[in-house]
Amino acid sequence: MGIYLVILPLILRNKMVPSPFLIYLQALIFLILVFLIIIAILRRRLLISLHMKQKHLTCLRK
């Protein structure tokens, strides 16, 4: 996220001359951000589901 905030002004400043490299870089950063967000969401869901399973198992033992 921090890297994106550093590169974003550079991309915006060079918007007048959109070189293929900058477009590629922007797309790459966007994809990485989306990927990280998806991983975070999936990880949270996985942790919640594991937690629920543990609760269920402890309830069954009692």
Coordinates of C-alpha atoms in Angstrom, one line a residue:
M1 CA 0.0 0.0 0.0
G2 CA 2.8 2.4 0.9
I3 CA 4.6 1.6 -2.4
Y4 CA 1.4 2.4 -4.3
L5 CA 1.1 5.8 -2.6
V6 CA 4.7 6.6 -3.6
I7 CA 4.3 5.5 -7.2
L8 CA 0.8 7.0 -7.7
P9 CA 2.0 10.7 -7.9
L10 CA 4.7 9.7 -10.4
I11 CA 2.1 8.0 -12.6
L12 CA -0.3 11.0 -12.3
R13 CA 2.5 13.4 -13.2
N14 CA 3.4 11.4 -16.3
K15 CA -0.2 11.1 -17.4
M16 CA 0.4 13.7 -20.2
V17 CA 2.9 11.3 -21.9
P18 CA 1.4 7.8 -21.2
S19 CA 4.3 5.5 -22.1
P20 CA 3.5 1.8 -22.5
F21 CA 5.8 1.1 -19.5
L22 CA 3.8 3.3 -17.2
I23 CA 0.5 1.8 -18.3
Y24 CA 2.0 -1.6 -17.7
L25 CA 3.3 -0.5 -14.3
Q26 CA -0.1 0.9 -13.3
A27 CA -1.9 -2.3 -14.4
L28 CA 0.6 -4.4 -12.4
I29 CA 0.2 -2.3 -9.2
F30 CA -3.6 -2.5 -9.6
L31 CA -3.5 -6.3 -10.0
I32 CA -1.2 -6.7 -7.0
L33 CA -3.5 -4.5 -4.8
V34 CA -6.5 -6.6 -5.9
F35 CA -4.6 -9.8 -5.2
L36 CA -3.6 -8.6 -1.7
I37 CA -7.2 -7.6 -0.9
I38 CA -8.5 -11.0 -2.1
I39 CA -5.9 -12.8 0.0
A40 CA -6.8 -10.7 3.1
I41 CA -10.5 -11.5 2.7
L42 CA -10.0 -15.2 2.1
R43 CA -7.6 -15.4 5.1
R44 CA -10.1 -13.8 7.4
R45 CA -12.9 -16.1 6.1
L46 CA -10.7 -19.1 6.6
L47 CA -9.8 -18.1 10.1
I48 CA -13.4 -17.5 11.0
S49 CA -14.5 -20.9 9.6
L50 CA -11.6 -22.6 11.4
H51 CA -12.7 -20.9 14.6
M52 CA -16.3 -22.0 14.1
K53 CA -15.2 -25.6 13.5
Q54 CA -13.1 -25.5 16.7
K55 CA -16.1 -24.2 18.7
H56 CA -18.3 -26.9 17.2
L57 CA -15.8 -29.6 18.1
T58 CA -15.5 -28.4 21.7
C59 CA -19.3 -28.3 22.0
L60 CA -19.5 -31.9 20.7
R61 CA -16.9 -33.0 23.3
K62 CA -18.9 -31.6 26.2

